[in-house]
Amino acid sequence: MEVIHTVAELRAALKGRQVACVPTMGNLHEGHLQLVRLARQEAECTVATIFVNRLQFAPHEDFDRYPRTLEADCEKLRQEGVDFVFAPSEREMYPEPQEYLVVPPPACADILEGQFRPGFFRGVATVVLKLFNIVQPEVAVFGKKDYQQLLIVRNMVRQLNLPIRIVAGETARAADGLALSSRNGYLSTEERARAILLYQVLQDVAAAITTGNRDYAALEQAAMERLRAEGWLPDYVAVRKQADLQSPAAADRELVVLAAAKLGTTRLIDNLEVAVP
C-alpha cells in the first residue's frame, strides 16, 4: 500500500487503472472498513481518501478537535488490502480560496441535516466533486448511515453526468445496535450505554409503520418526546421517502426513518429503511 499526499503523484500512480474510491475523513472504524471491502469487490485498484474537510464544518462545530489518526488509519487500510491512501494537506486540496462551490438544490440539501447544519452539504458536495476529479474512479462507495449525503452525491453524479457508479454500504453497528461513528468516541462510558436508545427509537417507529400506523407526524412527535424524556436533545425524527427524502403520501411504500439528537455534547445521527407492507 502506498500513501500519497499530492494530486500530481496520485494521478501518476492511478493512470490507466480501474479504480474504486472510498472517501473518508479518517479516524476509521469497522464501518469504514466494510466500505473498503465493498470497494475491493468492485475494481482492481482501491483508493481510500482521508481528508478532514473544513468546508463542511460550521464555525461552532468540531473541526479542530475532529480526531486525526492517520498512522492508525493507514495500518487498518493496509490490513484490508487497500492499494493507495490519498491523504492531502489542506493546502493541497485548497491551494487557493474555493470560490467555485457545488450548491445542491434546497429541496434535498436544506432539510433534515441541512436545516440544522446550514452549508454542510455544499461543503460535502464540493469536496466530493474535487475528490472525484482527482481520483477519477469508476466506482465510489458511501455508507447508508449518512443517508442524506448518499442521496445528494447520487443526484450530483447523475445530474453532472459523472462516469461514476455509486455503491451504498449498509450501516455498520455495534453488538447493541449503535451505529458506528467516529463521533462515538466523544461519548463518556455512561453516555455510550445510553446511546443505544436512538436506534431503539428508530426500530419502534419502523415497527409501528409496518404494523399499519400511518400517522407519521404523531410517530415523529412521540419519538422526539421519548428522547427528550431520557435527557437527549433531538433535532429531528422524520419519516421520509427513500427516493427523495420528502414527506410520504399514503401510497408511498419505500420509506426511511431518520434521526439526529445530542446526548451530552455529542450529536449522533442514524436511520432505518422501512418497507411498508
XYZ file of N, CA and C in Angstrom:
831
model
N 0.851 -1.197 0.000
C 0.000 0.000 0.000
C 0.878 1.235 0.000
N 0.493 2.214 -0.795
C 1.248 3.453 -0.894
C 0.402 4.614 -0.367
N 1.003 5.453 0.468
C 0.336 6.649 0.982
C 0.833 7.843 0.175
N -0.099 8.550 -0.435
C 0.230 9.655 -1.337
C -0.398 10.930 -0.811
N 0.352 12.030 -0.912
C -0.112 13.289 -0.326
C -0.374 14.389 -1.352
N -0.015 14.168 -2.617
C -0.217 15.219 -3.608
C -1.066 14.719 -4.770
N -1.766 15.651 -5.386
C -2.631 15.328 -6.517
C -1.815 14.787 -7.679
N -0.684 15.428 -7.966
C 0.127 15.009 -9.109
C 0.631 13.578 -8.945
N 1.093 13.241 -7.754
C 1.593 11.884 -7.519
C 0.479 10.858 -7.631
N -0.704 11.200 -7.120
C -1.804 10.246 -7.180
C -2.230 10.009 -8.622
N -2.348 11.062 -9.404
C -2.758 10.905 -10.798
C -1.762 10.055 -11.563
N -0.481 10.243 -11.293
C 0.530 9.436 -11.968
C 0.417 7.973 -11.572
N 0.151 7.720 -10.285
C 0.075 6.346 -9.798
C -1.154 5.621 -10.323
N -2.251 6.358 -10.562
C -3.509 5.732 -10.953
C -3.715 5.687 -12.463
N -2.825 6.248 -13.218
C -3.016 6.338 -14.664
C -3.243 4.948 -15.270
N -4.361 4.818 -15.980
C -4.668 3.570 -16.655
C -5.293 2.499 -15.792
N -5.545 2.781 -14.520
C -6.114 1.784 -13.614
C -7.632 1.935 -13.508
N -8.293 0.831 -13.249
C -9.710 0.839 -12.910
C -9.803 0.997 -11.400
N -10.450 2.072 -10.933
C -10.356 2.469 -9.525
C -11.726 2.473 -8.848
N -11.752 1.950 -7.627
C -12.885 2.154 -6.716
C -12.392 3.020 -5.566
N -13.180 4.028 -5.211
C -12.756 5.024 -4.225
C -13.676 5.002 -3.007
N -13.065 5.130 -1.827
C -13.823 5.257 -0.580
C -13.403 6.572 0.084
N -14.201 7.637 -0.056
C -13.849 8.904 0.586
C -14.156 8.855 2.090
N -13.203 9.281 2.918
C -13.403 9.306 4.368
C -12.768 10.570 4.945
N -13.092 10.840 6.208
C -12.406 11.880 6.962
C -11.456 11.266 7.987
N -11.177 9.971 7.833
C -10.241 9.328 8.750
C -10.881 8.913 10.056
N -10.032 8.641 11.061
C -10.485 8.076 12.345
C -11.351 6.850 12.061
N -10.780 5.925 11.331
C -11.539 4.827 10.734
C -11.989 3.805 11.765
N -13.185 3.258 11.513
C -13.737 2.186 12.343
C -14.247 1.084 11.424
N -14.880 0.078 11.997
C -15.313 -1.073 11.224
C -16.282 -0.695 10.106
N -17.080 0.348 10.314
C -17.978 0.787 9.258
C -17.224 1.201 8.004
N -16.145 1.971 8.178
C -15.325 2.351 7.026
C -14.715 1.126 6.362
N -14.257 0.196 7.177
C -13.581 -0.981 6.632
C -14.546 -1.846 5.841
N -15.806 -1.875 6.247
C -16.801 -2.593 5.454
C -16.968 -1.946 4.082
N -16.914 -0.626 4.020
C -17.000 0.067 2.734
C -15.787 -0.256 1.872
N -14.629 -0.343 2.501
C -13.413 -0.705 1.774
C -13.547 -2.102 1.170
N -14.102 -3.036 1.940
C -14.278 -4.402 1.420
C -15.228 -4.422 0.227
N -16.279 -3.596 0.293
C -17.163 -3.469 -0.861
C -16.401 -2.939 -2.071
N -15.592 -1.912 -1.851
C -14.840 -1.302 -2.944
C -13.898 -2.307 -3.600
N -13.276 -3.150 -2.805
C -12.327 -4.123 -3.356
C -13.013 -5.137 -4.262
N -14.310 -5.333 -4.063
C -15.067 -6.237 -4.931
C -15.437 -5.589 -6.267
N -15.310 -4.260 -6.333
C -15.826 -3.525 -7.478
C -14.781 -3.150 -8.521
N -13.504 -3.155 -8.163
C -12.479 -2.709 -9.108
C -11.132 -3.318 -8.737
N -10.231 -3.272 -9.686
C -8.913 -3.891 -9.486
C -8.023 -3.083 -8.540
N -8.322 -1.807 -8.401
C -7.493 -0.918 -7.581
C -8.394 -0.141 -6.625
N -8.038 -0.137 -5.341
C -8.844 0.551 -4.336
C -8.069 1.729 -3.760
N -8.743 2.886 -3.731
C -8.161 4.104 -3.161
C -9.057 4.586 -2.027
N -8.484 4.751 -0.850
C -9.188 5.392 0.261
C -8.640 6.801 0.407
N -9.524 7.771 0.524
C -9.073 9.138 0.749
C -9.337 9.512 2.205
N -8.406 10.236 2.780
C -8.524 10.703 4.164
C -8.286 12.202 4.176
N -9.349 12.948 4.443
C -9.242 14.407 4.460
C -10.359 14.970 5.308
N -9.996 15.725 6.343
C -10.985 16.403 7.184
C -11.295 17.735 6.510
N -12.507 17.837 5.992
C -12.882 18.906 5.082
C -13.478 20.102 5.830
N -12.706 21.161 5.917
C -13.148 22.350 6.649
C -14.451 22.925 6.094
N -14.672 22.789 4.791
C -15.834 23.423 4.162
C -17.165 22.919 4.707
N -17.184 21.707 5.273
C -18.464 21.170 5.736
C -18.684 21.358 7.229
N -17.795 22.080 7.894
C -17.937 22.371 9.319
C -18.329 23.828 9.503
N -19.345 24.060 10.308
C -19.683 25.430 10.706
C -18.665 25.914 11.740
N -18.566 27.243 11.923
C -17.570 27.766 12.864
C -17.684 27.204 14.279
N -18.899 26.860 14.728
C -19.085 26.368 16.096
C -18.932 24.852 16.196
N -18.660 24.173 15.085
C -18.589 22.715 15.111
C -17.168 22.241 15.403
N -16.964 20.918 15.312
C -15.776 20.302 15.913
C -14.629 20.069 14.932
N -14.417 20.984 13.975
C -13.338 20.791 13.004
C -11.986 20.617 13.681
N -11.669 21.505 14.609
C -10.338 21.467 15.222
C -10.119 20.249 16.104
N -11.183 19.732 16.733
C -10.998 18.577 17.610
C -11.389 17.258 16.954
N -11.783 17.307 15.679
C -12.107 16.066 14.991
C -10.860 15.185 14.967
N -10.982 13.919 15.350
C -9.779 13.084 15.515
C -9.003 12.894 14.211
N -7.709 13.143 14.269
C -6.808 12.854 13.150
C -5.908 11.690 13.558
N -6.078 10.553 12.916
C -5.382 9.320 13.328
C -4.786 8.639 12.104
N -4.024 9.389 11.319
C -3.576 8.909 10.013
C -2.759 7.619 10.109
N -1.830 7.553 11.044
C -0.972 6.368 11.125
C -1.790 5.110 11.412
N -2.682 5.197 12.405
C -3.534 4.047 12.732
C -4.474 3.722 11.582
N -4.999 4.752 10.909
C -5.895 4.534 9.780
C -5.183 3.781 8.660
N -3.967 4.193 8.382
C -3.216 3.553 7.298
C -2.927 2.094 7.612
N -2.656 1.790 8.865
C -2.417 0.393 9.229
C -3.679 -0.446 9.012
N -4.821 0.088 9.386
C -6.074 -0.643 9.159
C -6.323 -0.857 7.669
N -6.070 0.168 6.877
C -6.300 0.055 5.440
C -5.300 -0.901 4.792
N -4.091 -0.907 5.297
C -3.085 -1.849 4.792
C -3.538 -3.280 5.020
N -4.083 -3.542 6.198
C -4.543 -4.892 6.514
C -5.733 -5.308 5.647
N -6.487 -4.325 5.126
C -7.642 -4.619 4.276
C -7.271 -4.734 2.801
N -5.997 -4.547 2.478
C -5.569 -4.702 1.101
C -5.811 -3.501 0.215
N -5.955 -2.319 0.792
C -6.103 -1.100 0.001
C -4.803 -0.836 -0.764
N -4.937 -0.363 -1.997
C -3.754 -0.118 -2.820
C -3.118 1.247 -2.548
N -3.976 2.265 -2.430
C -3.460 3.617 -2.222
C -4.313 4.355 -1.189
N -3.635 5.149 -0.371
C -4.306 6.113 0.503
C -3.917 7.500 0.015
N -4.920 8.304 -0.256
C -4.676 9.700 -0.622
C -4.995 10.553 0.587
N -3.962 11.140 1.191
C -4.120 11.933 2.409
C -3.508 13.315 2.181
N -4.228 14.181 1.488
C -3.682 15.501 1.164
C -3.737 16.451 2.354
N -2.877 17.436 2.323
C -2.968 18.535 3.278
C -4.092 19.465 2.848
N -4.473 20.363 3.740
C -5.499 21.344 3.386
C -5.022 22.240 2.250
N -3.758 22.571 2.276
C -3.209 23.423 1.210
C -3.231 22.696 -0.139
N -3.010 21.384 -0.115
C -3.039 20.617 -1.362
C -4.447 20.566 -1.942
N -5.447 20.383 -1.068
C -6.835 20.319 -1.543
C -7.378 21.687 -1.913
N -6.971 22.713 -1.155
C -7.478 24.062 -1.397
C -6.290 25.022 -1.523
N -5.555 24.941 -2.645
C -4.378 25.808 -2.803
C -4.721 27.280 -2.936
N -5.976 27.560 -3.231
C -6.479 28.930 -3.278
C -7.893 28.908 -2.723
N -8.440 30.060 -2.356
C -9.803 30.053 -1.815
C -10.775 29.351 -2.763
N -11.599 28.466 -2.218
C -12.526 27.677 -3.029
C -13.758 28.514 -3.328
N -13.671 29.284 -4.408
C -14.757 30.195 -4.768
C -15.807 29.522 -5.648
N -15.438 28.460 -6.332
C -16.392 27.671 -7.099
C -16.905 26.568 -6.191
N -18.189 26.590 -5.910
C -18.791 25.661 -4.964
C -19.933 24.900 -5.624
N -20.148 23.673 -5.156
C -21.289 22.887 -5.604
C -22.431 23.131 -4.625
N -23.523 23.666 -5.108
C -24.663 24.001 -4.253
C -25.817 23.061 -4.598
N -26.052 22.037 -3.777
C -27.164 21.125 -4.064
C -28.494 21.846 -3.934
N -29.530 21.370 -4.623
C -30.837 22.033 -4.565
C -31.399 22.027 -3.151
N -32.020 23.121 -2.740
C -32.548 23.235 -1.378
C -33.519 22.122 -0.998
N -34.275 21.601 -1.962
C -35.283 20.590 -1.637
C -34.681 19.360 -0.984
N -33.428 19.037 -1.334
C -32.794 17.878 -0.706
C -31.675 18.260 0.252
N -31.159 19.491 0.144
C -29.995 19.866 0.953
C -30.307 20.755 2.142
N -31.460 21.396 2.163
C -31.781 22.330 3.245
C -32.783 21.751 4.230
N -33.031 20.457 4.134
C -33.913 19.770 5.072
C -33.083 18.878 5.976
N -33.687 18.377 7.053
C -33.034 17.405 7.940
C -31.654 17.902 8.352
N -30.588 17.225 7.963
C -29.246 17.679 8.365
C -28.968 19.099 7.889
N -29.405 19.409 6.676
C -29.140 20.732 6.128
C -29.829 21.844 6.880
N -30.966 21.545 7.497
C -31.665 22.557 8.292
C -30.875 22.909 9.539
N -30.244 21.913 10.136
C -29.529 22.138 11.394
C -28.043 22.399 11.185
N -27.558 22.126 9.974
C -26.153 22.401 9.658
C -26.114 23.160 8.324
N -26.491 24.427 8.328
C -26.544 25.195 7.079
C -25.185 25.189 6.365
N -25.223 24.939 5.069
C -23.993 24.917 4.280
C -23.255 23.599 4.308
N -23.693 22.664 5.134
C -22.988 21.390 5.284
C -22.875 20.653 3.956
N -23.995 20.513 3.253
C -23.974 19.725 2.031
C -23.294 20.455 0.884
N -23.238 21.765 0.937
C -22.427 22.499 -0.036
C -20.953 22.109 0.136
N -20.506 22.040 1.385
C -19.132 21.634 1.645
C -18.874 20.192 1.256
N -19.834 19.316 1.555
C -19.685 17.895 1.202
C -19.625 17.727 -0.309
N -20.605 18.306 -1.016
C -20.666 18.125 -2.464
C -19.428 18.697 -3.149
N -18.932 19.814 -2.658
C -17.757 20.434 -3.264
C -16.531 19.554 -3.102
N -16.287 19.057 -1.896
C -15.085 18.250 -1.694
C -15.209 16.897 -2.392
N -16.411 16.330 -2.424
C -16.579 15.045 -3.109
C -16.323 15.212 -4.607
N -16.833 16.277 -5.202
C -16.572 16.503 -6.622
C -15.080 16.705 -6.878
N -14.412 17.445 -6.001
C -12.960 17.610 -6.147
C -12.246 16.256 -6.057
N -12.632 15.447 -5.086
C -12.000 14.129 -4.948
C -12.280 13.252 -6.166
N -13.502 13.316 -6.683
C -13.818 12.547 -7.886
C -12.950 13.006 -9.061
N -12.742 14.301 -9.191
C -11.912 14.812 -10.280
C -10.443 14.428 -10.105
N -10.012 14.324 -8.856
C -8.620 13.953 -8.589
C -8.400 12.455 -8.802
N -9.254 11.635 -8.211
C -9.080 10.178 -8.253
C -9.584 9.588 -9.572
N -10.633 10.169 -10.128
C -11.286 9.691 -11.341
C -11.637 8.198 -11.242
N -12.425 7.848 -10.231
C -12.787 6.443 -10.058
C -13.913 6.028 -10.990
N -14.026 4.737 -11.215
C -15.195 4.203 -11.900
C -16.319 3.919 -10.910
N -15.929 3.669 -9.653
C -16.873 3.330 -8.595
C -16.501 4.123 -7.346
N -17.503 4.595 -6.611
C -17.271 5.218 -5.308
C -18.260 4.620 -4.317
N -17.783 4.365 -3.103
C -18.586 3.682 -2.092
C -18.863 4.632 -0.935
N -20.154 4.746 -0.581
C -20.585 5.581 0.533
C -21.505 4.759 1.426
N -21.545 5.092 2.718
C -22.365 4.357 3.665
C -23.768 4.916 3.781
N -24.723 4.021 4.034
C -26.109 4.447 4.234
C -26.307 5.181 5.554
N -25.363 5.089 6.476
C -25.534 5.812 7.738
C -25.731 7.300 7.476
N -24.981 7.837 6.527
C -25.161 9.235 6.108
C -26.113 9.239 4.918
N -27.376 8.985 5.209
C -28.367 8.698 4.175
C -28.590 9.889 3.247
N -28.696 11.054 3.829
C -28.942 12.255 3.030
C -27.722 12.576 2.171
N -26.546 12.399 2.719
C -25.325 12.604 1.959
C -25.281 11.666 0.749
N -25.619 10.408 0.975
C -25.639 9.430 -0.114
C -26.586 9.873 -1.226
N -27.783 10.336 -0.867
C -28.747 10.800 -1.858
C -28.196 11.978 -2.648
N -27.593 12.930 -1.957
C -27.083 14.135 -2.619
C -25.933 13.793 -3.556
N -25.048 12.911 -3.130
C -23.937 12.504 -4.001
C -24.467 11.772 -5.232
N -25.411 10.875 -5.038
C -26.000 10.164 -6.186
C -26.625 11.138 -7.175
N -27.377 12.105 -6.654
C -28.023 13.080 -7.533
C -26.987 13.929 -8.270
N -25.939 14.318 -7.580
C -24.880 15.112 -8.207
C -24.228 14.340 -9.346
N -23.905 13.094 -9.098
C -23.263 12.266 -10.120
C -24.166 12.117 -11.344
N -25.451 11.909 -11.103
C -26.384 11.731 -12.212
C -26.559 13.030 -12.995
N -26.794 14.139 -12.291
C -27.096 15.383 -12.989
C -25.874 15.991 -13.679
N -24.679 15.714 -13.164
C -23.465 16.240 -13.792
C -22.833 15.234 -14.749
N -23.540 14.107 -14.981
C -23.080 13.100 -15.945
C -21.673 12.588 -15.642
N -21.384 12.401 -14.364
C -20.083 11.861 -13.997
C -20.060 10.359 -14.286
N -18.990 9.847 -14.861
C -18.916 8.432 -15.217
C -18.526 7.567 -14.021
N -19.318 7.683 -12.955
C -19.008 7.021 -11.687
C -20.255 6.299 -11.206
N -20.076 5.066 -10.773
C -21.179 4.298 -10.196
C -21.078 4.383 -8.675
N -22.165 4.806 -8.041
C -22.191 4.942 -6.587
C -22.730 3.649 -5.977
N -21.960 3.082 -5.080
C -22.345 1.859 -4.367
C -22.610 2.226 -2.912
N -23.743 1.764 -2.373
C -24.133 2.079 -0.996
C -23.817 0.903 -0.083
N -23.151 1.185 1.030
C -22.868 0.170 2.035
C -23.836 0.285 3.198
N -24.278 -0.850 3.716
C -25.204 -0.848 4.848
C -24.527 -0.263 6.093
N -25.338 0.273 6.995
C -24.822 0.850 8.229
C -24.220 -0.243 9.112
N -23.002 -0.035 9.534
C -22.352 -0.977 10.451
C -22.734 -0.614 11.881
N -23.022 -1.627 12.685
C -23.497 -1.398 14.042
C -22.695 -2.200 15.052
N -22.612 -1.651 16.269
C -22.054 -2.395 17.388
C -23.027 -3.509 17.772
N -22.598 -4.394 18.634
C -23.425 -5.536 19.015
C -24.761 -5.104 19.613
N -24.795 -3.949 20.274
C -26.049 -3.476 20.878
C -26.891 -2.639 19.931
N -26.440 -2.453 18.695
C -27.228 -1.744 17.695
C -26.780 -0.330 17.390
N -25.915 0.267 18.208
C -25.479 1.638 17.955
C -24.729 1.711 16.629
N -25.126 2.651 15.783
C -24.433 2.850 14.514
C -23.001 3.299 14.774
N -22.048 2.657 14.103
C -20.649 3.031 14.287
C -20.403 4.413 13.696
N -19.679 5.226 14.437
C -19.397 6.594 14.031
C -18.118 7.058 14.699
N -17.355 7.871 13.993
C -16.151 8.435 14.599
C -16.493 9.262 15.824
N -17.671 9.880 15.812
C -18.049 10.734 16.941
C -18.468 9.932 18.171
N -18.663 8.619 18.045
C -18.963 7.823 19.233
C -17.835 7.906 20.255
N -16.639 8.203 19.788
C -15.500 8.331 20.694
C -15.610 9.498 21.646
N -16.498 10.440 21.353
C -16.716 11.572 22.250
C -17.576 11.192 23.449
N -18.293 10.078 23.368
C -19.231 9.691 24.429
C -18.494 9.204 25.672
N -18.991 9.602 26.842
C -18.480 9.027 28.088
C -18.978 7.591 28.206
N -18.444 6.854 29.156
C -18.880 5.467 29.354
C -20.375 5.405 29.638
N -20.848 6.329 30.473
C -22.273 6.352 30.812
C -23.104 6.730 29.600
N -22.655 7.693 28.805
C -23.384 8.100 27.614
C -23.402 6.986 26.571
N -22.289 6.265 26.462
C -22.237 5.171 25.478
C -23.298 4.115 25.800
N -23.509 3.841 27.080
C -24.515 2.855 27.466
C -25.923 3.335 27.112
N -26.137 4.646 27.185
C -27.458 5.207 26.886
C -27.678 5.447 25.394
N -26.604 5.448 24.626
C -26.684 5.867 23.230
C -27.515 4.924 22.365
N -27.705 3.695 22.816
C -28.464 2.735 22.010
C -29.931 3.143 21.864
N -30.385 4.075 22.701
C -31.792 4.488 22.633
C -32.145 5.035 21.255
N -31.205 5.712 20.600
C -31.523 6.325 19.312
C -31.958 5.256 18.306
N -31.233 4.158 18.244
C -31.595 3.077 17.329
C -32.885 2.395 17.766
N -33.059 2.258 19.065
C -34.295 1.639 19.565
C -35.520 2.466 19.180
N -35.398 3.772 19.240
C -36.489 4.662 18.834
C -36.806 4.462 17.348
N -35.775 4.389 16.527
C -35.992 4.160 15.097
C -36.673 2.820 14.855
N -36.235 1.802 15.573
C -36.847 0.481 15.417
C -38.330 0.509 15.788
N -38.650 1.236 16.851
C -40.045 1.283 17.298
C -40.926 2.048 16.302
N -40.394 3.117 15.735
C -41.152 3.842 14.718
C -41.355 2.948 13.495
N -40.303 2.265 13.076
C -40.408 1.374 11.921
C -41.409 0.252 12.178
N -41.392 -0.296 13.387
C -42.322 -1.376 13.723
C -43.765 -0.884 13.684
N -43.992 0.339 14.168
C -45.348 0.898 14.142
C -45.833 1.071 12.708
N -44.937 1.503 11.831
C -45.319 1.699 10.425
C -45.655 0.357 9.768
N -44.840 -0.650 10.021
C -45.056 -1.941 9.365
C -46.301 -2.653 9.888
N -46.762 -2.249 11.065
C -47.999 -2.857 11.589
C -49.236 -2.007 11.294
N -49.070 -0.975 10.448
C -50.234 -0.270 9.940
C -50.419 1.171 10.360
N -49.563 1.712 11.227
C -49.710 3.096 11.665
C -49.217 4.029 10.555
N -50.093 4.878 10.068
C -49.722 5.822 9.008
C -49.752 7.272 9.492
N -49.904 7.474 10.786
C -49.882 8.830 11.327
C -48.427 9.198 11.600
N -47.725 9.524 10.518
C -46.287 9.739 10.624
C -45.938 10.911 11.538
N -46.719 11.963 11.490
C -46.444 13.122 12.342
C -46.529 12.748 13.820
N -47.522 11.955 14.179
C -47.660 11.537 15.572
C -46.511 10.624 15.987
N -46.098 9.751 15.096
C -44.967 8.865 15.398
C -43.692 9.683 15.607
N -43.485 10.669 14.765
C -42.304 11.527 14.904
C -42.327 12.271 16.234
N -43.471 12.847 16.563
C -43.596 13.613 17.799
C -43.372 12.738 19.019
N -43.952 11.550 19.033
C -43.786 10.643 20.166
C -42.330 10.225 20.326
N -41.647 10.003 19.205
C -40.236 9.617 19.264
C -39.382 10.753 19.825
N -39.675 11.985 19.401
C -38.938 13.140 19.920
C -39.155 13.285 21.424
N -40.389 13.122 21.861
C -40.696 13.247 23.287
C -40.007 12.154 24.101
N -39.936 10.960 23.545
C -39.247 9.868 24.243
C -37.765 10.184 24.420
N -37.136 10.721 23.397
C -35.726 11.085 23.512
C -35.530 12.189 24.547
N -36.388 13.210 24.505
C -36.264 14.299 25.479
C -36.436 13.781 26.911
N -37.367 12.857 27.090
C -37.623 12.313 28.426
C -36.412 11.587 28.988
N -35.541 11.109 28.081
C -34.339 10.383 28.507
C -33.096 11.273 28.483
N -33.310 12.586 28.413
C -32.193 13.523 28.534
C -31.486 13.868 27.239
N -32.054 13.463 26.107
C -31.483 13.811 24.813
C -32.017 15.171 24.359
N -31.309 15.776 23.401
C -31.785 16.992 22.738
C -31.949 16.665 21.256
N -33.131 16.215 20.844
C -33.307 15.807 19.451
C -33.448 17.004 18.506
N -32.826 16.896 17.348
C -33.047 17.855 16.270
C -34.243 17.430 15.431
N -34.315 16.158 15.112
C -35.454 15.660 14.341
C -35.533 14.148 14.445
N -36.765 13.660 14.343
C -37.054 12.285 13.967
C -38.051 12.421 12.831
N -37.722 11.875 11.665
C -38.529 12.148 10.473
C -38.756 10.884 9.662
N -39.992 10.701 9.234
C -40.336 9.621 8.310
C -40.388 10.224 6.912
N -39.574 9.705 6.011
C -39.472 10.277 4.670
C -39.441 9.181 3.604
N -39.624 9.587 2.363
C -39.473 8.676 1.236
C -37.993 8.409 0.985
N -37.661 7.167 0.714
C -36.275 6.834 0.415
C -35.776 7.557 -0.834
N -36.643 7.732 -1.812
C -36.211 8.235 -3.115
C -35.711 9.668 -3.084
N -36.370 10.525 -2.268
C -36.003 11.943 -2.309
C -36.055 12.635 -0.946
N -36.343 11.886 0.108
C -36.402 12.407 1.483
C -37.484 13.453 1.679
N -38.501 13.413 0.825
C -39.667 14.266 1.024
C -40.695 13.522 1.863
N -41.656 14.245 2.406
C -42.682 13.635 3.240
C -43.513 12.649 2.420
N -43.809 11.488 2.989
C -44.507 10.462 2.207
C -46.009 10.705 2.123
N -46.581 10.249 1.023
C -48.032 10.180 0.881
C -48.487 8.792 1.307
N -49.786 8.621 1.393
C -50.327 7.350 1.880
C -49.912 6.171 1.013
N -49.725 6.421 -0.282
C -49.417 5.324 -1.201
C -47.936 4.959 -1.236
N -47.075 5.767 -0.635
C -45.633 5.505 -0.684
C -45.279 4.304 0.184
N -44.394 3.457 -0.343
C -44.066 2.215 0.346
C -42.606 2.111 0.781
N -41.706 2.753 0.052
C -40.277 2.673 0.392
C -39.905 3.900 1.228
N -39.870 3.705 2.548
C -39.657 4.816 3.470
C -38.346 4.646 4.226
N -37.951 5.712 4.901
C -36.798 5.673 5.796
C -37.109 6.570 6.991
N -36.752 6.107 8.178
C -36.893 6.910 9.389
C -35.503 7.434 9.743
N -35.384 8.739 9.873
C -34.090 9.365 10.146
C -34.161 10.128 11.458
N -33.023 10.178 12.163
C -32.998 10.902 13.432
C -31.623 11.518 13.663
N -31.643 12.644 14.354
C -30.418 13.286 14.824
C -30.704 13.862 16.198
N -29.800 13.621 17.136
C -30.029 14.104 18.501
C -28.701 14.211 19.230
N -28.656 15.117 20.184
C -27.467 15.268 21.022
C -27.644 14.501 22.322
N -26.608 13.787 22.696
C -26.522 13.150 24.006
C -25.314 13.766 24.689
N -25.563 14.570 25.711
C -24.475 15.372 26.255
C -24.059 16.389 25.207
N -22.766 16.387 24.854
C -22.271 17.321 23.843
C -22.074 16.648 22.491
N -22.441 15.371 22.389
C -22.183 14.602 21.172
C -23.450 14.461 20.350
N -23.370 14.865 19.088
C -24.518 14.760 18.195
C -24.407 13.473 17.385
N -25.440 12.647 17.478
C -25.469 11.369 16.781
C -26.579 11.382 15.734
N -26.346 10.674 14.623
C -27.377 10.505 13.607
C -27.533 9.027 13.312
N -28.711 8.648 12.820
C -28.964 7.261 12.450
C -30.203 7.231 11.570
N -30.435 6.107 10.919
C -31.624 5.949 10.100
C -31.929 4.474 9.939
N -33.148 4.188 9.503
C -33.596 2.814 9.308
C -34.586 2.786 8.154
N -34.286 2.020 7.126
C -35.199 1.889 5.997
C -36.404 1.026 6.395
N -37.560 1.371 5.825
C -38.802 0.664 6.147
C -39.538 0.375 4.830
N -39.931 -0.867 4.656
C -40.771 -1.233 3.517
C -42.194 -1.412 4.028
N -43.086 -0.523 3.617
C -44.473 -0.575 4.079
C -45.188 -1.731 3.382
N -45.822 -2.619 4.138
C -46.490 -3.764 3.507
C -47.716 -3.332 2.704
